[in-house]
Short mmCIF file of N, CA, C and O in Angstrom, two decimals:
data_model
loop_
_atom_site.label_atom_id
_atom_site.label_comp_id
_atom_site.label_asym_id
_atom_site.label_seq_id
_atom_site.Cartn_x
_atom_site.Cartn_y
_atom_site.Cartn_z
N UNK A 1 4.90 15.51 -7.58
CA UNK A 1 4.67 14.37 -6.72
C UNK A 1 3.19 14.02 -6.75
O UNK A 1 2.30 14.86 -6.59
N UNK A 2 2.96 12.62 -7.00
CA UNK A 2 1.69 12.28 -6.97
C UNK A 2 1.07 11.20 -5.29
O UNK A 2 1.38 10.01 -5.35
N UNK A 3 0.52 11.53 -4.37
CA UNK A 3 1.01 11.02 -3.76
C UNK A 3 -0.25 9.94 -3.60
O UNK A 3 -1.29 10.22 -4.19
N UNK A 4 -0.17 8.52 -2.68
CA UNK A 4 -1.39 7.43 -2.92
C UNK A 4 -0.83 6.86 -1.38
O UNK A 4 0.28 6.98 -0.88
N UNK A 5 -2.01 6.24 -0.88
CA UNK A 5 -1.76 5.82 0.46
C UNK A 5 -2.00 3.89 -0.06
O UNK A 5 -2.76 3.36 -0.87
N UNK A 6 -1.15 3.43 0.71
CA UNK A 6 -1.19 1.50 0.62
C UNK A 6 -1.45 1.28 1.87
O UNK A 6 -0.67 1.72 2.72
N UNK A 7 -2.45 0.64 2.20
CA UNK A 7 -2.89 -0.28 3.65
C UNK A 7 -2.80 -1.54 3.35
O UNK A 7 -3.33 -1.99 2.34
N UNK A 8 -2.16 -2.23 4.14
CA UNK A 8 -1.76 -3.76 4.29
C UNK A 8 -2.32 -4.35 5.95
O UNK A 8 -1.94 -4.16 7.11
N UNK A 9 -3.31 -5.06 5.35
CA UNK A 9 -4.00 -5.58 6.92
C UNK A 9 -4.12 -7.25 6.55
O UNK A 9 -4.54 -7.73 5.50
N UNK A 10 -3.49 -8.16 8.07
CA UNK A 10 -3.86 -8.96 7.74
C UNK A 10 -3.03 -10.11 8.99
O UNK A 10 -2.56 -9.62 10.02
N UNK A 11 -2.97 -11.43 8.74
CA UNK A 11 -2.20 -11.82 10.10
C UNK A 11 -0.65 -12.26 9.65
O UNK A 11 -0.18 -12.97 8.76
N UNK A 12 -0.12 -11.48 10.72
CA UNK A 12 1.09 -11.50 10.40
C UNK A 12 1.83 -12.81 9.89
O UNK A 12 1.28 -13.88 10.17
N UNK A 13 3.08 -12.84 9.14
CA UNK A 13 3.63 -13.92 9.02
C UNK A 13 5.08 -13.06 8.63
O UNK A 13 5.28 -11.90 8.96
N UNK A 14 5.92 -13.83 7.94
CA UNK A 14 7.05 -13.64 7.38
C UNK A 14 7.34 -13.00 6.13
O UNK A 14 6.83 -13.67 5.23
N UNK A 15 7.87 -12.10 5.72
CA UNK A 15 7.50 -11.62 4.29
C UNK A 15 6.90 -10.42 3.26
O UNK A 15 7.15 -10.05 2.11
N UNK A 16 5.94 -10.04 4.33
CA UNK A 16 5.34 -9.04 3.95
C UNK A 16 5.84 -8.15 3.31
O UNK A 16 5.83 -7.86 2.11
N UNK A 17 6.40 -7.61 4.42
CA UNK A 17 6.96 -5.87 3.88
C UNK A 17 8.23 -6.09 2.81
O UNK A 17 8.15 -5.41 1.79
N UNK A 18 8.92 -6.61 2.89
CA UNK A 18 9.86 -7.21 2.06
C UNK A 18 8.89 -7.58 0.13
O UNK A 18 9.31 -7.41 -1.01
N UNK A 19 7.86 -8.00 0.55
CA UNK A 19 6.98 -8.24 -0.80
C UNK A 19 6.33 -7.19 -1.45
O UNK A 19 6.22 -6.79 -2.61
N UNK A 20 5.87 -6.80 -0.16
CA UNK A 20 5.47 -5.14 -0.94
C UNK A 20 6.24 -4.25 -1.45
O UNK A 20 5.81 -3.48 -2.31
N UNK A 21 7.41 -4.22 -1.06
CA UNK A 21 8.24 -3.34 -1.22
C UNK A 21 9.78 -3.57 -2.22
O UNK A 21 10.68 -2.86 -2.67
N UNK A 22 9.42 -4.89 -2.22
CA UNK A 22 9.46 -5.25 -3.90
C UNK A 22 8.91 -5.08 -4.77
O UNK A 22 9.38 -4.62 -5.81
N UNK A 23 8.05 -5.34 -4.63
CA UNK A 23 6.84 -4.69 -6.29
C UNK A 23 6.76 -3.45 -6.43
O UNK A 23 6.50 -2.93 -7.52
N UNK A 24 7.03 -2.61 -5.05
CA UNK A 24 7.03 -1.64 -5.28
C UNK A 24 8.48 -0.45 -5.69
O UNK A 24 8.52 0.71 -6.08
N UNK A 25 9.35 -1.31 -5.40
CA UNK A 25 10.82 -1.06 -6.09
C UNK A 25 10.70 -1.46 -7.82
O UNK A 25 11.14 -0.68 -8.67
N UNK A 26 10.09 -2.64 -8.15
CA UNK A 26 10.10 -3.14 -9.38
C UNK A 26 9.16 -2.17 -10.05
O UNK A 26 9.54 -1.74 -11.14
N UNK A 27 8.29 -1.86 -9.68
CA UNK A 27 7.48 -0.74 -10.44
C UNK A 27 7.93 0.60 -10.29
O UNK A 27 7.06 1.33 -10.76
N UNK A 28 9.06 1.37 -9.77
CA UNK A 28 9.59 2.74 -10.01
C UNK A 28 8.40 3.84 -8.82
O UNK A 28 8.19 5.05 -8.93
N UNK A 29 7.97 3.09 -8.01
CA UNK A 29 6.87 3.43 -6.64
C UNK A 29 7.76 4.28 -5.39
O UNK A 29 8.44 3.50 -4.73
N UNK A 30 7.82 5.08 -5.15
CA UNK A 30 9.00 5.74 -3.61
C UNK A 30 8.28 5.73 -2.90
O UNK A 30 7.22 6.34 -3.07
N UNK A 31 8.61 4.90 -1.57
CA UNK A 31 7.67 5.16 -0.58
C UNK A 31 8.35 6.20 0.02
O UNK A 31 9.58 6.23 -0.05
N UNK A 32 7.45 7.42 0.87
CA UNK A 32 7.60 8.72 1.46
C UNK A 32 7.46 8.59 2.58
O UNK A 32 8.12 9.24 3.40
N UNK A 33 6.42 7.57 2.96
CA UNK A 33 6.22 7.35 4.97
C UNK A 33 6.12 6.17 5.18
O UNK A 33 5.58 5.60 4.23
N UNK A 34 6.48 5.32 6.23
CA UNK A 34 5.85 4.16 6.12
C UNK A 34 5.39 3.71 7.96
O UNK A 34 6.24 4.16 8.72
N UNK A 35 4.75 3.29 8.36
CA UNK A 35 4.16 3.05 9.68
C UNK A 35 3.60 1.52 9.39
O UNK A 35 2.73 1.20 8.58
N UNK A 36 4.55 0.44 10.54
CA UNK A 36 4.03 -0.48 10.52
C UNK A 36 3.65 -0.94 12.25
O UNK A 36 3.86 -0.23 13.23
N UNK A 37 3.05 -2.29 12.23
CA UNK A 37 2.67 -2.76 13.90
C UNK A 37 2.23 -3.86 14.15
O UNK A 37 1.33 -3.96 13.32
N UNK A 38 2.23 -4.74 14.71
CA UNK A 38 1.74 -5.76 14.61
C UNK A 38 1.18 -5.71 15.97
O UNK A 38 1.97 -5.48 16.89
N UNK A 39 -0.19 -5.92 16.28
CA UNK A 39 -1.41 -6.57 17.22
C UNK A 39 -1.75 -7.47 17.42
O UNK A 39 -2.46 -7.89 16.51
N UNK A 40 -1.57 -8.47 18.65
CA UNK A 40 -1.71 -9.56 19.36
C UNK A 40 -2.05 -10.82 17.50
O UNK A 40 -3.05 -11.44 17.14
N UNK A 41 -0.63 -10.64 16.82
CA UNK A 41 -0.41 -11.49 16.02
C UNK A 41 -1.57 -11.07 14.30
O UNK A 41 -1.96 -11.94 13.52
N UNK A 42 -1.89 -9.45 14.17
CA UNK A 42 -1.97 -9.02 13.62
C UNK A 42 -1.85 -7.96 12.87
O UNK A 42 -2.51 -6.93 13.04
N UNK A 43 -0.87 -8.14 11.84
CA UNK A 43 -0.32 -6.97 10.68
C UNK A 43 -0.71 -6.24 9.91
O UNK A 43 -1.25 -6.53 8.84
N UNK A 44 -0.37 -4.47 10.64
CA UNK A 44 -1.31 -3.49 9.92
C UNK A 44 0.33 -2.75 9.54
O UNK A 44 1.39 -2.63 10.16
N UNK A 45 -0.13 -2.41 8.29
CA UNK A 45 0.84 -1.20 7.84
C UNK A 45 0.12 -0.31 6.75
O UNK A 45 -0.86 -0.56 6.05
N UNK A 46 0.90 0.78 6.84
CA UNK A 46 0.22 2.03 6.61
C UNK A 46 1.58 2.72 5.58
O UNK A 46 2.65 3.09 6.06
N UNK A 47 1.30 2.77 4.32
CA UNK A 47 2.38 3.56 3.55
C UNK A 47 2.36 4.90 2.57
O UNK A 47 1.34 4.88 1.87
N UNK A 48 2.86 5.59 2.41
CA UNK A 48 2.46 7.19 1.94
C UNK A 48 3.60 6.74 0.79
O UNK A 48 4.79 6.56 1.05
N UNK A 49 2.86 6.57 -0.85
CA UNK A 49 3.89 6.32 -2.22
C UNK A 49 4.04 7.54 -2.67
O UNK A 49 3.30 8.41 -2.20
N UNK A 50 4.95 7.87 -3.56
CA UNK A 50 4.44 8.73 -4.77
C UNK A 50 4.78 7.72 -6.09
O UNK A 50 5.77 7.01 -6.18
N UNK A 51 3.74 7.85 -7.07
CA UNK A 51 3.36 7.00 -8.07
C UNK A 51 3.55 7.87 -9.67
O UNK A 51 3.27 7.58 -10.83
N UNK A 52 4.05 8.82 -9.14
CA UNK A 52 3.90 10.05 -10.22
C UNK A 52 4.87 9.28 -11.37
O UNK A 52 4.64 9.47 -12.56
N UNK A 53 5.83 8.51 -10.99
CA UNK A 53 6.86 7.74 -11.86
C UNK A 53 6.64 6.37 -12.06
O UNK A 53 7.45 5.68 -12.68
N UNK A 54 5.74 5.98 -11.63
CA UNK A 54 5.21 4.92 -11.51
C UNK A 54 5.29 3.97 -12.92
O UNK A 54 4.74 4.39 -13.94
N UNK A 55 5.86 2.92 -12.91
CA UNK A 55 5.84 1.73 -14.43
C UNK A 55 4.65 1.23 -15.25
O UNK A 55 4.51 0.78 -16.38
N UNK A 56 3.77 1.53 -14.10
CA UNK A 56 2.02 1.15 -15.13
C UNK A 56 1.46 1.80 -14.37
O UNK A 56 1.77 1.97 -13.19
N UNK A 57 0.18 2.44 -15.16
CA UNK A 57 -1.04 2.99 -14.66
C UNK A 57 -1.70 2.59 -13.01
O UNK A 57 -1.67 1.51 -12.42
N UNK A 58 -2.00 3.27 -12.79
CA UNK A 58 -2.54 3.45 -11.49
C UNK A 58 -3.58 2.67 -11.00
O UNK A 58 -3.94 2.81 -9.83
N UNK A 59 -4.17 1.78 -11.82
CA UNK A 59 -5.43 0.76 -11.84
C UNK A 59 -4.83 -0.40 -11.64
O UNK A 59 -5.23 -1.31 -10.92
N UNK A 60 -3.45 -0.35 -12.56
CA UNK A 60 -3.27 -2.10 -12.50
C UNK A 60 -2.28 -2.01 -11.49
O UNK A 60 -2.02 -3.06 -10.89
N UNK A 61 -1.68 -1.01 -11.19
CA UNK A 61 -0.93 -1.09 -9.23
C UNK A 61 -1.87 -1.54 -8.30
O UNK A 61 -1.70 -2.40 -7.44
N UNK A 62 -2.78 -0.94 -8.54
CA UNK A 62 -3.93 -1.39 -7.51
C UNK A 62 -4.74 -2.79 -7.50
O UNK A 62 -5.29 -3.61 -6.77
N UNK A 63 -4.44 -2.50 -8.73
CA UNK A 63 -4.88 -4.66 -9.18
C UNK A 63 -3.87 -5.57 -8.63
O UNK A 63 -4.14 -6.61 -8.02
N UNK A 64 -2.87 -5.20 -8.84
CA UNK A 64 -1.44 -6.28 -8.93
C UNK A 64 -1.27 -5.82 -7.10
O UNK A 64 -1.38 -6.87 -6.46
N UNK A 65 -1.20 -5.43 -6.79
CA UNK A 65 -1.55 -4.95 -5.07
C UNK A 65 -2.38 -5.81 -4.46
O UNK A 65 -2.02 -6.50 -3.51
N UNK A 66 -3.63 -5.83 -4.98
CA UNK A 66 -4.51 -6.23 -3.93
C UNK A 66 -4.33 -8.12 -4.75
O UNK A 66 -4.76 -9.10 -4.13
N UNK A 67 -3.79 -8.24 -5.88
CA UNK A 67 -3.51 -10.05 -6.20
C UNK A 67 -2.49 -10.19 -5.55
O UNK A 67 -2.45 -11.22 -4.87
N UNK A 68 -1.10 -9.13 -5.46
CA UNK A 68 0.31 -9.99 -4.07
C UNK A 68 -0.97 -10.13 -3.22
O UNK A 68 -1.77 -10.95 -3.67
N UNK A 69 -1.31 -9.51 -2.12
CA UNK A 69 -2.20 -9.72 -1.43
C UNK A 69 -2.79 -10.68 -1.13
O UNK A 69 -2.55 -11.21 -0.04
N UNK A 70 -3.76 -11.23 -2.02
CA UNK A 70 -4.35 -12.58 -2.23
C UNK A 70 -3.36 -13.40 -1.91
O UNK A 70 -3.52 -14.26 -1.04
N UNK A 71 -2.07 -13.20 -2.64
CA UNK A 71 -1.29 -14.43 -2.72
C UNK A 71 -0.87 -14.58 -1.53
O UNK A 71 -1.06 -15.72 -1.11
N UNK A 72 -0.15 -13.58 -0.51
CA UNK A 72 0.28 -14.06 0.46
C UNK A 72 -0.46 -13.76 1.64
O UNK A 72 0.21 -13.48 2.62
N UNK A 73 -1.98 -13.77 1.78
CA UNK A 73 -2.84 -13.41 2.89
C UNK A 73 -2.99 -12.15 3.34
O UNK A 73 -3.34 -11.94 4.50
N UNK A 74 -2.79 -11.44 2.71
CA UNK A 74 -3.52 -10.22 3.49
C UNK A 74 -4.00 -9.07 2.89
O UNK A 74 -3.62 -8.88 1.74
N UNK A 75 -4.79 -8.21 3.44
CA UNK A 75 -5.57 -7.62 1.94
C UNK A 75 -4.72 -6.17 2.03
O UNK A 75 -4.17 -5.77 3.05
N UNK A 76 -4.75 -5.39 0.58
CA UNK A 76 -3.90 -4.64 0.33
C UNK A 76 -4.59 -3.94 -0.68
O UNK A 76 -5.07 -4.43 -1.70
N UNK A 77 -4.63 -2.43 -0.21
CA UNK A 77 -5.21 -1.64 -1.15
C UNK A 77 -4.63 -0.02 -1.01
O UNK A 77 -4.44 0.53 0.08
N UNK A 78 -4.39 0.59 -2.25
CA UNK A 78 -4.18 1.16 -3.27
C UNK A 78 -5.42 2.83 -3.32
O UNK A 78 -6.48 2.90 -3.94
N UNK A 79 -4.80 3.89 -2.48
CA UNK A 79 -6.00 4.91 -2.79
C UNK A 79 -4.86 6.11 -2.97
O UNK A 79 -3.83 6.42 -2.36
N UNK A 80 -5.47 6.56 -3.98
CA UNK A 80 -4.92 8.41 -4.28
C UNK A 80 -5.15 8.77 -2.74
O UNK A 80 -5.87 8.14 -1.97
N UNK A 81 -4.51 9.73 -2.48
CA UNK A 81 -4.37 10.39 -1.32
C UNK A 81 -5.74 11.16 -1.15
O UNK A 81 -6.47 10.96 -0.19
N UNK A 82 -6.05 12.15 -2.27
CA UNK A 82 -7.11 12.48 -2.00
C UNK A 82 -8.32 11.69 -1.65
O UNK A 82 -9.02 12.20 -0.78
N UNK A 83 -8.68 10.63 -2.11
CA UNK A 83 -9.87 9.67 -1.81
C UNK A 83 -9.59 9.03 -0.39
O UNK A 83 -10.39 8.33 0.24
N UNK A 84 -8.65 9.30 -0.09
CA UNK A 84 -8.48 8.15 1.09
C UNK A 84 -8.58 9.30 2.47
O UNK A 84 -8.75 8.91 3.63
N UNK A 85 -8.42 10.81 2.07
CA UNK A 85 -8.48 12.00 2.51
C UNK A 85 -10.51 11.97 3.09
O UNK A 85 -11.20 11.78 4.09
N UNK A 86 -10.65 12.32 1.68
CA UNK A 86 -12.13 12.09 1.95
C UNK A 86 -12.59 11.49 2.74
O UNK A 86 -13.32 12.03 3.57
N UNK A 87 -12.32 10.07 2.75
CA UNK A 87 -12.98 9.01 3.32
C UNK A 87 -12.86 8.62 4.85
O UNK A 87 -13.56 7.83 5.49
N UNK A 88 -11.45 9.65 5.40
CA UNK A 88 -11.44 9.71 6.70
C UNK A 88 -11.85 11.49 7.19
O UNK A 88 -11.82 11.72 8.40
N UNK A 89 -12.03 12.09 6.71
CA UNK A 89 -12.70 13.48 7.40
C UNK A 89 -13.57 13.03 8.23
O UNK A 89 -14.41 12.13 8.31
N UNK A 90 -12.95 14.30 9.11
CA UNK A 90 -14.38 14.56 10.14
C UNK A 90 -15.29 15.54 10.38
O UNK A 90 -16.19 15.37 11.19
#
């Protein structure tokens, strides 16, 4: 298991998770956790992949991630577990 964390922040609308989670069905992606919420009309979600089977390299998930993103408003990014580990220690 390879595992990578996806954050999706942005203002809510219609669609989202349904989009992500298409691309991420279409690319061979399992999501393992997923935590979503929406705040006075803004959409945070929080997802735990494993990518270990993943259809393309790990760069252009994270490319093609953060362009759905672009496309439908909200920003979306793509970290190995470990880096995203790091980056919240205390």
């Amino acid at each position: 298991m390879e595992k990578a964390i996806i954050t999706v922040v942005g203002k809510d609308q219609v669609g989202i998770i349904a989009k992500v989670c298409t691309y991420l069905a279409d690319n061979t992606i399992n999501i393992l956790d997923i935590s979503q919420t929406i705040l006075q009309g803004y959409f945070n979600m929080m997802m735990i992949v494993d990518v270990k089977n993943a259809a393309k390299e790990f760069s252009v998930v994270a490319d093609e991630l953060a362009s759905l993103g672009e496309e439908i408003g909200v920003t979306i990014k793509l970290q190995h577990e470990e880096i995203f580990d790091m980056m919240h220690r205390i």
